[in-house]
PDB file of N, CA, C and O in Angstrom:
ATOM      1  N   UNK A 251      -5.437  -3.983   6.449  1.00 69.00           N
ATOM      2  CA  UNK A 251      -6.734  -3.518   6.830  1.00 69.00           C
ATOM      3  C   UNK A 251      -7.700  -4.660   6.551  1.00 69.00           C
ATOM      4  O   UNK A 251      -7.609  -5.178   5.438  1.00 69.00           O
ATOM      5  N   UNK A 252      -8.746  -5.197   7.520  1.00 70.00           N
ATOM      6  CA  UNK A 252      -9.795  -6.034   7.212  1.00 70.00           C
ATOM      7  C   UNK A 252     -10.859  -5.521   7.506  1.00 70.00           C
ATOM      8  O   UNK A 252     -10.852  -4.752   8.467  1.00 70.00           O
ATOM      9  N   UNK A 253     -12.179  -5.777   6.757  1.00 67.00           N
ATOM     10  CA  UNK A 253     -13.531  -5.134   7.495  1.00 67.00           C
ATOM     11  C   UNK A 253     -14.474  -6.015   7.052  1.00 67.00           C
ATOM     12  O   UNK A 253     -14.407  -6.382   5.879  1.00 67.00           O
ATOM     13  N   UNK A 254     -15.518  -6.510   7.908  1.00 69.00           N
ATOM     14  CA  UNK A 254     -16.253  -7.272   7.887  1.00 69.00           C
ATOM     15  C   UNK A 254     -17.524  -7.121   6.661  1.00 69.00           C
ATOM     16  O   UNK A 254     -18.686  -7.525   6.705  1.00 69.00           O
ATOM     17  N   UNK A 255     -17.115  -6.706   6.058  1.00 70.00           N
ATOM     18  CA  UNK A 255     -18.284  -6.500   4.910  1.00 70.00           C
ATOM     19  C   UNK A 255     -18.579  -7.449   3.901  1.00 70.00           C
ATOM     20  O   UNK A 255     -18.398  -8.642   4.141  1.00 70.00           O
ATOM     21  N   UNK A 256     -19.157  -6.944   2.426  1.00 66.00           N
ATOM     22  CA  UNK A 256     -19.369  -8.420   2.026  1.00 66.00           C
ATOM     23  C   UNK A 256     -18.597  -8.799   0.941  1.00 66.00           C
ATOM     24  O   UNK A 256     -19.111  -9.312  -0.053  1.00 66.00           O
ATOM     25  N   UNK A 257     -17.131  -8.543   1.065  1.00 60.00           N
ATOM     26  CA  UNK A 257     -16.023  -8.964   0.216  1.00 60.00           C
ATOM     27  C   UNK A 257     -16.231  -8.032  -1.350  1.00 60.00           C
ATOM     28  O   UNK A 257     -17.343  -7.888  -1.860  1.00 60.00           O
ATOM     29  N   UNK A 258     -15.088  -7.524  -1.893  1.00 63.00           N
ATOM     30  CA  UNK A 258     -15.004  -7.242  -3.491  1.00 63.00           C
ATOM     31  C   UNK A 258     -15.662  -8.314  -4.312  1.00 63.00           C
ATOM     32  O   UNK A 258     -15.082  -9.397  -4.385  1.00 63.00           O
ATOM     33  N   UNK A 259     -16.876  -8.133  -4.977  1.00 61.00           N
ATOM     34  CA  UNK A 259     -17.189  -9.089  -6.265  1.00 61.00           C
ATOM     35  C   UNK A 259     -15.930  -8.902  -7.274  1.00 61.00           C
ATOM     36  O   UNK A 259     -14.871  -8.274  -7.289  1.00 61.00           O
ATOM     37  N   UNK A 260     -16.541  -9.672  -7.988  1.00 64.00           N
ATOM     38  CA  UNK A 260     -15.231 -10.037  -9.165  1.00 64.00           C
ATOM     39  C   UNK A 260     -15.555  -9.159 -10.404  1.00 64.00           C
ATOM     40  O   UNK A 260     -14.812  -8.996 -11.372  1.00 64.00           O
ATOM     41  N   UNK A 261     -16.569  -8.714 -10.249  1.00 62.00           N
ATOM     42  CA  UNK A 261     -16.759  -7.790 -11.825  1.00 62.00           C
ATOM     43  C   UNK A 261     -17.041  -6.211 -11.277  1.00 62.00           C
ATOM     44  O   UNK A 261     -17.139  -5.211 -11.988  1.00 62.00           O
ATOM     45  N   UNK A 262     -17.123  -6.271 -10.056  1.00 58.00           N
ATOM     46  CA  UNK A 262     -17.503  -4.822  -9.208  1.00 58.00           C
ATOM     47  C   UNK A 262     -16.674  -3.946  -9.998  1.00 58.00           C
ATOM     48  O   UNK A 262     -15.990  -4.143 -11.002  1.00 58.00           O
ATOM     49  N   UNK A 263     -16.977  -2.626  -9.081  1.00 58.00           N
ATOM     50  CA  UNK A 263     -16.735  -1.418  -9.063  1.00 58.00           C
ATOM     51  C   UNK A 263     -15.457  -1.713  -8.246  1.00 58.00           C
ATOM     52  O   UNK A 263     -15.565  -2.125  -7.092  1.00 58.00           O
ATOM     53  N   UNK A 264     -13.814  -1.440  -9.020  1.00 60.00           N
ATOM     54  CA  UNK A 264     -12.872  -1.252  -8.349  1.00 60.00           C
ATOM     55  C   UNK A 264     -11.880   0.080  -7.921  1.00 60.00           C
ATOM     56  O   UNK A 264     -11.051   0.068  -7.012  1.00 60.00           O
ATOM     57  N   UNK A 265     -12.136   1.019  -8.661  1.00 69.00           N
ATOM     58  CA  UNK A 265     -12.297   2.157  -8.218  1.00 69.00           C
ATOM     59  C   UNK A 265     -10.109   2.382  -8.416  1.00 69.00           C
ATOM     60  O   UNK A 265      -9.298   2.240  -9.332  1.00 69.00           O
ATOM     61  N   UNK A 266     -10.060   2.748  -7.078  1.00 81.00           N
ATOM     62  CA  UNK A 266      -8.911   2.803  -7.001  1.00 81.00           C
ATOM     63  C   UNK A 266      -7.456   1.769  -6.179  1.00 81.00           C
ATOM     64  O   UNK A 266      -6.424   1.960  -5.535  1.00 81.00           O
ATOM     65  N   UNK A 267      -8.099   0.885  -6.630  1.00 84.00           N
ATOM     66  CA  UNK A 267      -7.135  -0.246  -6.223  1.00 84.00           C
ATOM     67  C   UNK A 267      -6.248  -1.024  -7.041  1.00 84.00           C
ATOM     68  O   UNK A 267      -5.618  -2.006  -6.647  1.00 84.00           O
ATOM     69  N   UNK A 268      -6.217  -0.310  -8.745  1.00 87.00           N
ATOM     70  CA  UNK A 268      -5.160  -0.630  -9.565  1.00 87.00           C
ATOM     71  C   UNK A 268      -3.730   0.156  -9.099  1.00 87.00           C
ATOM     72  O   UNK A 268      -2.560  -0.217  -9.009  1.00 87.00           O
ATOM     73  N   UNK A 269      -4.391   1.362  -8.863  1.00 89.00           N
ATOM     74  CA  UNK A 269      -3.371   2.425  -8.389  1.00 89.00           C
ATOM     75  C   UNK A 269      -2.624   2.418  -7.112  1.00 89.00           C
ATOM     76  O   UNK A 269      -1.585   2.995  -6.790  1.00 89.00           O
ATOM     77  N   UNK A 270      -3.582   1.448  -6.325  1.00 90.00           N
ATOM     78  CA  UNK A 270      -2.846   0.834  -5.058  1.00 90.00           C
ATOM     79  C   UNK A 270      -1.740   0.197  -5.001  1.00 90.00           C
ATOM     80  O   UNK A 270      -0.789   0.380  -4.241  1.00 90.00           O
ATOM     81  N   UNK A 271      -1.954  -0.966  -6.261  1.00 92.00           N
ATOM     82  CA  UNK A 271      -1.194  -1.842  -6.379  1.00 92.00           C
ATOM     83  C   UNK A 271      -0.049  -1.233  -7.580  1.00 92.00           C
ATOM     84  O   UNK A 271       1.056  -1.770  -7.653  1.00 92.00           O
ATOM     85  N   UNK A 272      -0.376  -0.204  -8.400  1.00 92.00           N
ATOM     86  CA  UNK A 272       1.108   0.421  -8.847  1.00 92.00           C
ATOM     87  C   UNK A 272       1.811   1.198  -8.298  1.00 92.00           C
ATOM     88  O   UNK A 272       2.855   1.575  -8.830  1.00 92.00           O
ATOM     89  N   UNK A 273       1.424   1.618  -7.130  1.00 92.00           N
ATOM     90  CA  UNK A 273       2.281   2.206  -6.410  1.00 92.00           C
ATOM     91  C   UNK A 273       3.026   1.554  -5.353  1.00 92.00           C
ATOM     92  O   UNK A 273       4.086   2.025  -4.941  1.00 92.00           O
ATOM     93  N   UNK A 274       2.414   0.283  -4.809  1.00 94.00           N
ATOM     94  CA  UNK A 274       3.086  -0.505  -3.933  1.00 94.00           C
ATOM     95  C   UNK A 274       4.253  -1.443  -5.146  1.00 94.00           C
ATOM     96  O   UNK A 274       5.320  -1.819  -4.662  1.00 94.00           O
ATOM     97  N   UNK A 275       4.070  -1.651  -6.129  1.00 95.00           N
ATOM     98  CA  UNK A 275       5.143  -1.943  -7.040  1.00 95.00           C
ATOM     99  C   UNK A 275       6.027  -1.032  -7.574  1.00 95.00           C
ATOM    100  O   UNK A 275       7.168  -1.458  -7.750  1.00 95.00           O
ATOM    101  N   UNK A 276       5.777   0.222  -7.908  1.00 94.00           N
ATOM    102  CA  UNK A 276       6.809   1.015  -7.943  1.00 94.00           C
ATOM    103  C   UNK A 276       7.596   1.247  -6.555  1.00 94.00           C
ATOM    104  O   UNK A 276       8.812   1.400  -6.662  1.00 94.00           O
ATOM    105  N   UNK A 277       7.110   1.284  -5.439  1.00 94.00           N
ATOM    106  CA  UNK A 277       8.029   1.320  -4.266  1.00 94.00           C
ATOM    107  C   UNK A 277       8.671  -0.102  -3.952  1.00 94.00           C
ATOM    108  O   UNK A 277       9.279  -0.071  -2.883  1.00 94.00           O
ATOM    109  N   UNK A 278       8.700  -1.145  -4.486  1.00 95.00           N
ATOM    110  CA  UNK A 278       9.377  -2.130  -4.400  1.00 95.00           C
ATOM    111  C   UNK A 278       8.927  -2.851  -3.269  1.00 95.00           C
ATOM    112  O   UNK A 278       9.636  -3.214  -2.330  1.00 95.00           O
ATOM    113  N   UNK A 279       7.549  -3.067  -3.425  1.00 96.00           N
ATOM    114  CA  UNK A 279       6.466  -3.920  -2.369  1.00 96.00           C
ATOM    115  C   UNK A 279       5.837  -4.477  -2.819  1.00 96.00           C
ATOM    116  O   UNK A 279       6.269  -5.033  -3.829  1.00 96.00           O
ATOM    117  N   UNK A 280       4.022  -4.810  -2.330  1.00 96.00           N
ATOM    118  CA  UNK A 280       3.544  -5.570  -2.686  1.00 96.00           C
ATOM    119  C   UNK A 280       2.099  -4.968  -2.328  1.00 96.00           C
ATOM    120  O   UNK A 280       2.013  -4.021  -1.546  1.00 96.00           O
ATOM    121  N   UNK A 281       0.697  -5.682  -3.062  1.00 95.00           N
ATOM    122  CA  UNK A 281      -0.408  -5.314  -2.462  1.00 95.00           C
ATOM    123  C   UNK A 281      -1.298  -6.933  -2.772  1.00 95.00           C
ATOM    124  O   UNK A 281      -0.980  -7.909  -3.452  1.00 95.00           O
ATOM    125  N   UNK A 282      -2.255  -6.698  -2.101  1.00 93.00           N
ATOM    126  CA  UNK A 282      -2.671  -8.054  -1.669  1.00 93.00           C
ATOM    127  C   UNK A 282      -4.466  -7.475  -1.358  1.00 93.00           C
ATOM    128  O   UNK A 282      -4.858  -6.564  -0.628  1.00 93.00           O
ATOM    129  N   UNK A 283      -5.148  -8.300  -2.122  1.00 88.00           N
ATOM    130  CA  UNK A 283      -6.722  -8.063  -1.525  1.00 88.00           C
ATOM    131  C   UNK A 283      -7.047  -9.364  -2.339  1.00 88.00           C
ATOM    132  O   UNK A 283      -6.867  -9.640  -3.525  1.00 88.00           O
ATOM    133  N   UNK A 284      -7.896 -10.474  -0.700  1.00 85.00           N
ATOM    134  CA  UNK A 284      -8.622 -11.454  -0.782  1.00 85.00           C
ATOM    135  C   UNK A 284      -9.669 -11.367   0.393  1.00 85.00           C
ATOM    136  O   UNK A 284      -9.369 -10.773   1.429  1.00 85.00           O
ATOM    137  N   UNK A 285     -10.635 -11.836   0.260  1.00 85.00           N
ATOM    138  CA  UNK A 285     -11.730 -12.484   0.935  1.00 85.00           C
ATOM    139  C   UNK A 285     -10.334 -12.923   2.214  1.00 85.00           C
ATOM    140  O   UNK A 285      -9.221 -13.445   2.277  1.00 85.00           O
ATOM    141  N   UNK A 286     -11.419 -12.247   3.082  1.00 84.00           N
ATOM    142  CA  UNK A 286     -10.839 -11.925   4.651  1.00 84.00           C
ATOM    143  C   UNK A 286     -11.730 -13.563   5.253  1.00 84.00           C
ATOM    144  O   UNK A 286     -12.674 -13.937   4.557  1.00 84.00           O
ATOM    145  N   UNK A 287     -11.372 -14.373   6.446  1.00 85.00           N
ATOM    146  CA  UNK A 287     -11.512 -15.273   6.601  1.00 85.00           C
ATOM    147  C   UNK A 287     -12.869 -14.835   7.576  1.00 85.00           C
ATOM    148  O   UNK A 287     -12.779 -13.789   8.219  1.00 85.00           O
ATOM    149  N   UNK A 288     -14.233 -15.732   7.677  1.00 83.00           N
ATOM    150  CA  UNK A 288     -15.327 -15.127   8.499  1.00 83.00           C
ATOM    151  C   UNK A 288     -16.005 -13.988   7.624  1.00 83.00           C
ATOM    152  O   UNK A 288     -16.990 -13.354   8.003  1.00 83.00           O
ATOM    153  N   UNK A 289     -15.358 -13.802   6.402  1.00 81.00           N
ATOM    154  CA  UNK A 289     -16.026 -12.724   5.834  1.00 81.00           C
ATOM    155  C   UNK A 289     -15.724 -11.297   5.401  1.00 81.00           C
ATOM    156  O   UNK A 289     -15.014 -10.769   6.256  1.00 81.00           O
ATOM    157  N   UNK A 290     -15.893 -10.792   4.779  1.00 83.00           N
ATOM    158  CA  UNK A 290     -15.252  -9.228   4.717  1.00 83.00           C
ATOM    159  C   UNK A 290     -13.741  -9.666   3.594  1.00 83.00           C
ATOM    160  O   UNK A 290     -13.237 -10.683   3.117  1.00 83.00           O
ATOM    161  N   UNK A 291     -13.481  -8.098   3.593  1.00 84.00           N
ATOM    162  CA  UNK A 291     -11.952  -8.156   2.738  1.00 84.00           C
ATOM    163  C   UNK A 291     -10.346  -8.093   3.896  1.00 84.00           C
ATOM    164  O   UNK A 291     -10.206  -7.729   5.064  1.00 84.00           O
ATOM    165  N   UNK A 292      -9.687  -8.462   3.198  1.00 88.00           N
ATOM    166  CA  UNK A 292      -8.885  -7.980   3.856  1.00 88.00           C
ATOM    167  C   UNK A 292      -7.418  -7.531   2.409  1.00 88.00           C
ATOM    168  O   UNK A 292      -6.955  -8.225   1.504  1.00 88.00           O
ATOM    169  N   UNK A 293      -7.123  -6.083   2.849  1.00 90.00           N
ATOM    170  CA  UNK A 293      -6.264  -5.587   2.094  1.00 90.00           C
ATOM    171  C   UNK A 293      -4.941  -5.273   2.486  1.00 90.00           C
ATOM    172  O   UNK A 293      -4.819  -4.445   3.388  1.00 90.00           O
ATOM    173  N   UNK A 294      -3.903  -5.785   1.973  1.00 92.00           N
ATOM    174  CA  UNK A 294      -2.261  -5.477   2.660  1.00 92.00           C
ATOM    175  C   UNK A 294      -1.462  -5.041   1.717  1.00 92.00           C
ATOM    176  O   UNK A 294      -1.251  -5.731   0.720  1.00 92.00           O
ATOM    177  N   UNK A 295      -0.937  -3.916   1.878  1.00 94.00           N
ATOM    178  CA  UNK A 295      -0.018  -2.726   1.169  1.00 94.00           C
ATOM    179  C   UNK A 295       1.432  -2.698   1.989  1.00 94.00           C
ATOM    180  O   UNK A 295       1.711  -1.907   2.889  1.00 94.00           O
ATOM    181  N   UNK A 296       2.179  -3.618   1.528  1.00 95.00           N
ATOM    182  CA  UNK A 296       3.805  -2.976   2.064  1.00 95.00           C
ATOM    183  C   UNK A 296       4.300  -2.590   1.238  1.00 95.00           C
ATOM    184  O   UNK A 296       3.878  -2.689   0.085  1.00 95.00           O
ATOM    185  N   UNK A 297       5.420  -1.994   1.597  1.00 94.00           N
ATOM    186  CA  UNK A 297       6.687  -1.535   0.759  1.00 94.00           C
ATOM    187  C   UNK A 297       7.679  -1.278   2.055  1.00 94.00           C
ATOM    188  O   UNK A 297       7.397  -1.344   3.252  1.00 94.00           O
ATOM    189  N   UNK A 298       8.902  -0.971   1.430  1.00 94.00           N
ATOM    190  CA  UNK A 298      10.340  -0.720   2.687  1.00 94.00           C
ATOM    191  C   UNK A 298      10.331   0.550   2.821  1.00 94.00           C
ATOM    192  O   UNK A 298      10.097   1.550   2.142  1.00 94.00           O
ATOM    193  N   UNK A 299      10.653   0.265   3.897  1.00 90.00           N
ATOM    194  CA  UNK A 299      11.176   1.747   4.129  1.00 90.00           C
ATOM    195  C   UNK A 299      12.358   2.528   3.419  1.00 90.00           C
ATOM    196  O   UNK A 299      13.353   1.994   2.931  1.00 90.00           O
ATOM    197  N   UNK A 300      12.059   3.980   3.447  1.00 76.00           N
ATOM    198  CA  UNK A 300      12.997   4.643   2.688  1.00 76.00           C
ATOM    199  C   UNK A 300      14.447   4.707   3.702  1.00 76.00           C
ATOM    200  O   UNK A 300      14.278   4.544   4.910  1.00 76.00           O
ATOM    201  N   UNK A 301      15.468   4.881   3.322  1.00 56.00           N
ATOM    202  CA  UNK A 301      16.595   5.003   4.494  1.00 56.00           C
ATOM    203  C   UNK A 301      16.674   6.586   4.585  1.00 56.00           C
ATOM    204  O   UNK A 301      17.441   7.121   5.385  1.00 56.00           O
TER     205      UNK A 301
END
């Protein structure tokens, strides 16, 4: 997901994006949020699929 806004500060309000990222590690993935290029965030949540 990317959106043109004005990126996560570093001391902000993070709300629920620890929980993002323990759940994309308990499913044996990954999560990812940096400064989106042009501006804004951009956030990426995988994990595998279940069989």
């Amino acid at each position: 997901m990317t959106d043109d806004g004005v990126d996560v500060p570093a001391a902000g309000r993070r709300s629920g994006l620890p929980n993002l990222a323990e759940r994309a590690e308990r499913a044996g993935g990954t999560f990812d949020l940096r400064p989106a290029e042009g501006g804004g965030t951009r956030l990426v949540w995988e994990a595998p699929l279940g069989s």
